[in-house]
Amino acid sequence: MRSTSSKNRSRRAAKTAAALLAGALALALTGCSGDDNKDNGGGGGSSESAGTVTLPKLNGQTLEVAAVWTGAEQANFMKVMDEFKKRTGAKINFVPTGNNTSTFLGTKIEGGKPPDVAFLPQVGVLHQFADKGWLKPLGTEAKAQLDKNFSKGWVDLGAWKGKQYGVYAKAANKSLVWYNTAAFDAAGIQTPPKTWKDFLTTAQTLSDAGTPAVSIGGADGWTLTDWFENVYLAQAGPDKYDQLAAHKIKWTDPSVTKALTTLAELWGKNDLIAGGNKGALNTEFPKSVTQTFSGTTPAGMVFEGDFVAANINGDTKAKLGTDAKVFPFPSVGSQSPVVSGGDVAVALKDGKGAQALLTFLASTDAAEIWAAQGGMLSPNKEMDQSKYKDAITRTIAGALLAAGDNFRFDMSDQAPAAFGGTAGVGEWKDLQDFLANPKDIAGTQKKLEADAAKAYGSS
């Protein structure tokens, strides 16, 4: 997220957010059980009379909605769309974009067939699309719901050059490590690691006990950017993080050298990675989760955001709070990092239907239905927090809201898509190459800087 405060305030904010997350997760770890996966009344959607937002009748209209989600995440989102269809009479056609969201949408738009609404996983793409005139500003009703239900930080992330374009209906806390409790028990590990040094020791203990220690979804380059961002934020601090995110310092900076050197302490140990480095590069994100909580020899730990819960719930038999627990990303510097992400809904077509959908997505009604499915966080501060499906997710969501506007947004998502949001090129590819050869720190930095300079220079 762009910094809007002084350096001292930024440091205090980062420490406050980290402390909130660590404390909240400590409570979640001690107070949650698998029995909390109950229906909290939001799964089926509320009736129109119980709704908090008025929507128009759209009988006979079909709206196309595009997003990156597949599997459990897509199924959970469609429960929200089911309620929208019930209230408006519109039909919804969901189109998965694949990981190259900007390329997919750009092709559709230039071909004259854009979807009505799309979810952009990178704020940098929102800026690029807005500059090209591809986005439609939010209407009065959608803007009213947004201002009522979201903090200024999340509202501002959906705006560009004085115009409001998007609704961050889905957020993510990307500073979490999920672990298999049976694997920890079998290895005699009683306490989750708090520091990077302890994390490496825990990984080695798991490996020595015959358990693949850390599952990495390296086939999806975005997971590797999340690894880097957490280490970098913890070590370099929020001010440097903002500078690198804006490419005001180069990727050849010593702070990047330090972060890559730290990552190499894990990535450079083939025996600590499930399937080794080669196996990790052939493992997509969903598999990185399932191979941690299912199979004959599950891994001990997997790093990624709160959305991992959706894959655990939908693709494994593990129970959150019992078989699967979570701890904050280990502190590499003096504090545990707090990196956030999110998906912003934008209109690519004019018309009553697209604006009605954005209005609904900005409402507490949609947030509560979505939260009840599990595996997602909402930045909607007015929603009923009891609607979250499980106590772990509820606690993580509470910590995110408690941090207010004091969070750092995913760095790669702030970059031009050519650098931070496209499979096979830029930062995604450069970090995949680094995972394949963690000794080449200097070469990796040179490639990162060359790709960043090209992408930022042409954006």
XYZ file of C-alpha atoms in Angstrom:
459
model
C 0.000 0.000 0.000
C 1.242 3.501 -0.733
C 2.599 5.194 2.375
C 0.564 8.165 3.552
C 2.300 8.711 6.882
C 5.669 9.671 8.316
C 8.522 7.212 8.688
C 8.084 6.958 12.438
C 4.388 6.312 12.110
C 5.065 3.628 9.501
C 7.417 1.817 11.859
C 4.921 2.021 14.720
C 2.135 0.801 12.427
C 4.103 -2.222 11.309
C 4.938 -3.155 14.899
C 1.324 -2.673 16.009
C -0.072 -4.809 13.188
C 2.481 -7.539 13.835
C 1.694 -7.564 17.538
C -2.041 -7.744 16.856
C -1.596 -10.672 14.485
C 0.738 -12.577 16.788
C -1.558 -12.103 19.766
C -4.684 -13.017 17.842
C -3.156 -16.177 16.420
C -1.916 -17.174 19.850
C -5.509 -17.052 21.033
C -6.666 -18.965 17.967
C -4.122 -21.716 18.508
C -5.145 -22.244 22.116
C -8.857 -21.661 21.812
C -9.995 -23.233 18.536
C -11.219 -26.691 17.797
C -12.374 -28.462 14.699
C -15.941 -28.369 15.997
C -16.224 -24.703 15.044
C -16.909 -25.482 11.368
C -20.603 -24.886 11.862
C -23.106 -23.104 9.663
C -23.422 -19.570 10.969
C -26.471 -18.760 8.971
C -24.804 -17.167 5.945
C -24.190 -20.121 3.684
C -27.496 -20.139 1.913
C -27.852 -16.385 1.585
C -30.392 -14.100 3.204
C -33.773 -13.267 1.755
C -34.393 -9.965 0.009
C -36.457 -8.708 2.945
C -33.526 -9.330 5.297
C -30.992 -7.651 3.058
C -29.256 -4.381 3.858
C -28.967 -3.178 0.270
C -31.583 -2.579 -2.431
C -30.845 -4.095 -5.835
C -32.614 -3.617 -9.174
C -34.467 -6.350 -11.024
C -32.306 -7.689 -13.846
C -34.479 -10.464 -15.244
C -33.271 -11.665 -18.613
C -29.772 -10.242 -18.220
C -26.627 -12.368 -18.134
C -23.555 -10.923 -16.451
C -20.087 -12.293 -17.111
C -17.754 -12.241 -14.106
C -14.045 -13.022 -14.462
C -11.639 -13.928 -11.651
C -8.586 -16.067 -11.025
C -10.320 -18.522 -8.677
C -10.818 -22.194 -9.366
C -11.872 -25.158 -7.241
C -13.011 -24.415 -3.705
C -12.420 -20.657 -4.001
C -14.603 -20.450 -7.100
C -17.325 -22.586 -5.512
C -17.389 -20.362 -2.435
C -17.672 -17.217 -4.543
C -20.553 -18.703 -6.526
C -22.558 -18.978 -3.299
C -22.416 -15.180 -3.214
C -23.497 -15.037 -6.847
C -26.392 -17.399 -6.098
C -27.800 -14.799 -3.704
C -27.294 -12.012 -6.243
C -29.161 -14.070 -8.850
C -31.955 -14.751 -6.347
C -32.448 -11.072 -5.603
C -32.083 -9.633 -9.112
C -33.098 -12.411 -11.498
C -29.842 -12.020 -13.436
C -27.805 -14.978 -14.621
C -24.091 -15.176 -13.857
C -21.487 -16.640 -16.190
C -18.186 -17.136 -14.332
C -14.993 -17.133 -16.401
C -11.671 -18.182 -14.821
C -8.848 -15.941 -16.016
C -5.889 -18.167 -15.207
C -2.859 -16.655 -13.489
C -2.224 -14.164 -16.339
C -5.259 -12.084 -15.388
C -4.129 -8.860 -17.041
C -3.257 -10.599 -20.311
C -6.524 -12.542 -20.345
C -8.628 -9.456 -19.693
C -6.605 -7.239 -22.012
C -7.219 -9.642 -24.880
C -10.957 -9.762 -24.129
C -11.206 -5.978 -23.877
C -9.243 -5.308 -27.071
C -11.387 -7.903 -28.805
C -14.520 -6.016 -27.836
C -15.814 -8.709 -25.489
C -14.901 -7.708 -21.927
C -16.664 -9.308 -18.978
C -19.107 -7.094 -17.110
C -17.161 -7.346 -13.860
C -13.656 -8.615 -13.187
C -11.620 -9.205 -10.053
C -8.077 -7.897 -10.375
C -5.519 -9.508 -8.068
C -3.004 -6.688 -8.594
C -3.565 -3.016 -7.742
C -0.952 -2.225 -10.393
C -3.285 -3.692 -13.016
C -6.108 -1.457 -11.787
C -3.872 1.558 -12.389
C -2.869 0.373 -15.853
C -6.437 -0.460 -16.906
C -7.725 2.870 -15.558
C -5.047 4.781 -17.489
C -6.138 2.980 -20.667
C -9.772 3.953 -20.070
C -10.872 0.347 -19.650
C -12.546 0.745 -16.250
C -15.907 2.274 -15.404
C -16.087 4.404 -12.225
C -18.303 3.230 -9.388
C -21.868 4.497 -9.446
C -23.561 6.355 -6.613
C -25.082 3.281 -4.920
C -21.871 1.245 -5.043
C -19.834 4.193 -3.755
C -22.265 4.672 -0.871
C -21.898 1.041 0.211
C -18.124 1.269 -0.111
C -17.822 4.408 2.009
C -20.171 2.982 4.625
C -18.527 -0.404 5.027
C -14.785 0.001 4.330
C -11.932 1.902 5.948
C -10.168 4.649 4.033
C -7.128 2.474 3.339
C -9.165 -0.106 1.427
C -11.249 2.561 -0.314
C -8.097 4.337 -1.487
C -6.617 1.116 -2.883
C -9.578 0.900 -5.281
C -9.155 4.480 -6.485
C -6.797 6.019 -9.013
C -6.191 9.636 -9.996
C -9.206 10.927 -8.131
C -11.737 8.362 -9.363
C -13.159 5.372 -7.487
C -13.067 2.257 -9.629
C -12.984 -0.782 -7.379
C -14.292 -2.659 -4.365
C -11.853 -4.804 -2.401
C -14.430 -7.453 -1.602
C -11.840 -10.111 -0.750
C -8.673 -9.548 1.249
C -5.822 -11.786 2.297
C -3.364 -11.958 5.154
C -0.226 -13.291 3.480
C 1.917 -13.638 6.592
C 0.885 -17.091 7.804
C 2.383 -20.568 8.039
C 0.000 -23.521 8.300
C 1.154 -26.753 9.900
C 0.154 -30.389 10.211
C -0.311 -31.035 13.930
C 0.236 -34.793 13.562
C 3.591 -34.179 11.858
C 4.632 -31.808 14.625
C 3.571 -34.300 17.295
C 5.420 -37.165 15.617
C 8.609 -35.077 15.477
C 8.220 -34.013 19.114
C 7.685 -30.332 18.259
C 5.579 -28.758 20.977
C 5.734 -25.058 20.083
C 5.456 -23.377 16.675
C 8.571 -21.381 15.739
C 8.580 -17.636 16.305
C 11.873 -16.614 14.687
C 13.451 -17.481 11.330
C 16.207 -19.373 13.135
C 13.599 -21.403 15.021
C 11.723 -21.979 11.758
C 14.803 -23.500 10.134
C 15.389 -25.642 13.225
C 11.781 -26.836 13.136
C 12.130 -27.700 9.451
C 15.286 -29.697 10.138
C 13.605 -31.527 13.034
C 10.695 -32.507 10.796
C 13.082 -33.683 8.077
C 15.124 -35.718 10.563
C 11.897 -37.391 11.694
C 11.148 -38.478 8.124
C 8.592 -35.766 7.288
C 8.945 -33.480 4.240
C 9.434 -30.225 6.107
C 8.178 -27.353 3.954
C 5.779 -27.556 1.017
C 6.349 -24.822 -1.586
C 4.070 -24.131 -4.561
C 6.884 -22.923 -6.780
C 5.088 -23.650 -10.052
C 3.021 -20.559 -9.253
C 5.556 -17.738 -9.151
C 3.314 -15.505 -7.035
C 3.857 -17.729 -3.998
C 7.585 -17.052 -4.255
C 7.031 -13.292 -4.349
C 5.088 -13.679 -1.098
C 8.026 -15.491 0.500
C 10.346 -12.674 -0.539
C 8.002 -9.892 0.608
C 7.599 -11.283 4.111
C 11.335 -11.688 4.584
C 12.061 -8.281 3.055
C 9.456 -6.391 5.098
C 10.666 -7.984 8.328
C 14.314 -7.199 7.618
C 14.299 -3.942 5.681
C 11.266 -2.340 7.321
C 8.201 -0.565 5.901
C 10.032 2.466 4.483
C 12.399 0.407 2.332
C 9.459 -1.848 1.409
C 7.549 1.152 0.050
C 10.603 2.340 -1.865
C 11.234 -1.023 -3.504
C 7.531 -1.408 -4.302
C 7.654 1.912 -6.182
C 11.059 1.061 -7.711
C 12.603 4.078 -6.012
C 15.494 1.847 -5.007
C 16.987 -0.823 -7.243
C 16.702 -4.559 -6.859
C 20.489 -4.602 -6.639
C 20.213 -2.778 -3.300
C 22.003 -4.460 -0.345
C 18.644 -4.871 1.410
C 17.532 -7.216 -1.393
C 20.823 -9.092 -1.149
C 20.163 -9.658 2.545
C 16.615 -10.916 1.949
C 17.647 -13.337 -0.800
C 20.513 -14.587 1.354
C 18.004 -15.312 4.122
C 15.642 -17.122 1.754
C 18.564 -19.212 0.506
C 18.984 -20.564 4.043
C 15.805 -22.540 3.353
C 15.663 -22.741 -0.431
C 19.269 -23.844 -0.540
C 18.547 -26.984 1.498
C 17.004 -29.450 -0.912
C 16.216 -31.967 1.845
C 13.997 -29.483 3.721
C 11.661 -28.903 0.769
C 8.893 -31.356 -0.108
C 10.017 -32.986 -3.344
C 13.219 -30.954 -3.272
C 13.710 -27.770 -5.258
C 12.774 -29.495 -8.517
C 9.625 -30.904 -6.991
C 8.648 -27.494 -5.603
C 8.981 -25.926 -9.045
C 6.523 -28.516 -10.365
C 4.047 -27.976 -7.510
C 1.174 -25.544 -7.963
C -0.291 -23.717 -4.978
C -3.348 -25.992 -4.399
C -1.115 -29.073 -4.389
C 1.263 -27.413 -1.921
C -1.655 -27.351 0.516
C -3.068 -30.811 -0.162
C 0.342 -32.456 0.137
C 0.640 -30.887 3.594
C -2.669 -32.181 4.919
C -3.292 -35.411 3.002
C -1.464 -38.380 1.520
C 0.655 -41.094 3.101
C 3.591 -38.797 3.914
C 2.245 -35.268 4.299
C 4.546 -32.297 4.666
C 4.884 -30.505 7.975
C 4.356 -26.879 6.953
C 3.090 -24.744 4.082
C 3.382 -20.963 3.859
C 0.621 -18.845 2.370
C -2.309 -16.632 3.262
C -5.578 -17.168 5.060
C -7.081 -18.513 1.816
C -5.239 -21.771 2.492
C -8.207 -22.579 4.731
C -10.443 -22.892 1.656
C -8.160 -25.558 0.199
C -7.920 -27.387 3.511
C -11.712 -27.383 3.870
C -12.460 -28.192 0.241
C -9.661 -30.532 -0.782
C -8.641 -32.448 2.351
C -10.263 -34.163 5.320
C -8.192 -32.162 7.810
C -10.071 -30.064 10.360
C -9.013 -26.502 11.036
C -7.942 -25.988 14.618
C -7.377 -29.710 15.138
C -5.424 -31.266 12.269
C -4.397 -27.955 10.725
C -3.195 -24.975 12.723
C -1.443 -21.734 11.887
C 1.219 -19.388 13.201
C 2.502 -15.956 12.072
C 5.315 -15.847 9.537
C 8.466 -16.061 11.684
C 10.232 -12.862 12.634
C 13.311 -12.372 10.507
C 14.081 -8.976 11.980
C 12.700 -7.614 15.225
C 9.059 -8.186 14.263
C 6.885 -10.650 12.384
C 5.811 -9.105 9.062
C 2.210 -8.336 8.074
C 1.685 -8.405 4.295
C -1.819 -8.076 2.924
C -3.310 -8.707 -0.486
C -6.715 -8.656 -2.062
C -8.932 -8.910 -5.113
C -10.594 -5.735 -6.345
C -13.881 -5.929 -8.253
C -14.154 -3.488 -11.160
C -16.680 -2.827 -13.923
C -15.467 -3.208 -17.496
C -18.852 -2.467 -19.031
C -21.386 0.299 -18.586
C -24.841 -0.705 -17.478
C -27.124 -1.266 -14.533
C -26.099 -4.896 -14.085
C -22.381 -4.330 -13.507
C -23.041 -1.476 -11.061
C -25.639 -3.541 -9.193
C -23.126 -6.342 -8.743
C -20.474 -3.942 -7.431
C -23.055 -2.485 -5.047
C -23.854 -5.950 -3.747
C -20.180 -6.887 -3.390
C -19.614 -3.753 -1.285
C -22.472 -4.660 1.066
C -22.379 -6.539 4.342
C -24.842 -9.033 2.829
C -22.321 -10.327 0.293
C -19.441 -10.245 2.785
C -21.309 -12.368 5.324
C -22.376 -14.994 2.771
C -18.837 -15.262 1.438
C -17.263 -15.406 4.907
C -19.587 -18.212 5.924
C -18.087 -20.460 3.243
C -14.624 -20.356 4.824
C -11.200 -19.597 3.412
C -11.576 -15.861 2.840
C -11.239 -12.551 4.666
C -13.335 -9.472 4.069
C -12.100 -5.906 4.671
C -15.782 -5.015 5.252
C -15.630 -3.543 8.764
C -19.402 -3.492 9.272
C -20.093 -7.176 8.603
C -21.064 -9.583 11.374
C -17.794 -11.272 12.338
C -19.649 -14.289 13.741
C -20.459 -15.291 10.151
C -16.935 -16.607 9.598
C -17.011 -20.375 9.271
C -14.243 -21.153 11.752
C -12.591 -19.466 14.712
C -9.128 -19.388 13.158
C -10.316 -17.387 10.151
C -12.470 -15.189 12.383
C -9.450 -14.389 14.538
C -7.209 -13.626 11.544
C -9.937 -11.361 10.121
C -10.277 -9.568 13.441
C -6.543 -8.905 13.535
C -6.624 -7.511 9.993
C -9.487 -5.154 10.845
C -7.834 -4.137 14.117
C -4.768 -3.030 12.159
C -6.994 -0.464 10.416
C -5.127 1.206 7.578
C -1.738 0.236 9.006
C -0.817 -2.611 6.675
C 1.538 -3.161 3.768
C -0.037 -4.342 0.539
C 1.516 -7.125 -1.506
C 4.562 -5.624 -3.255
C 4.325 -7.565 -6.509
C 0.645 -6.633 -6.792
C 1.622 -2.951 -6.740
C 4.045 -3.414 -9.628
C 3.239 -3.275 -13.351
C 1.823 -6.639 -14.397
C 4.761 -7.281 -16.715
C 6.999 -7.426 -13.662
C 4.888 -8.538 -10.714
C 1.843 -10.281 -12.128
C 2.573 -12.427 -15.171
C 3.519 -16.092 -15.235
C 6.816 -16.929 -16.905
C 8.298 -13.425 -16.875
C 9.516 -10.743 -14.503
C 9.658 -11.308 -10.773
C 7.714 -14.579 -10.921
C 10.202 -16.152 -13.327
C 13.262 -14.614 -11.681
C 12.340 -16.034 -8.274
C 11.573 -19.425 -9.804
C 15.060 -19.375 -11.275
C 16.386 -18.439 -7.842
C 14.538 -21.359 -6.240
C 16.218 -23.593 -8.817
C 19.639 -22.093 -8.022
C 19.618 -20.346 -4.614
C 23.380 -19.745 -4.788
C 23.030 -17.188 -7.586
C 22.031 -14.190 -5.492
C 23.902 -11.566 -7.509
C 22.637 -12.934 -10.819
C 19.071 -13.011 -9.511
C 19.309 -9.385 -8.426
C 20.594 -8.306 -11.815
C 17.719 -10.063 -13.580
C 15.169 -8.606 -11.167
C 16.492 -5.087 -11.673
C 16.616 -5.406 -15.457
C 13.036 -6.687 -15.597
C 11.793 -4.091 -13.114
C 13.442 -1.201 -14.951
C 11.851 -2.299 -18.215
C 8.372 -2.791 -16.742
C 8.271 0.393 -14.654
C 9.750 2.409 -17.483
C 7.027 1.372 -19.922
C 4.065 1.505 -17.517
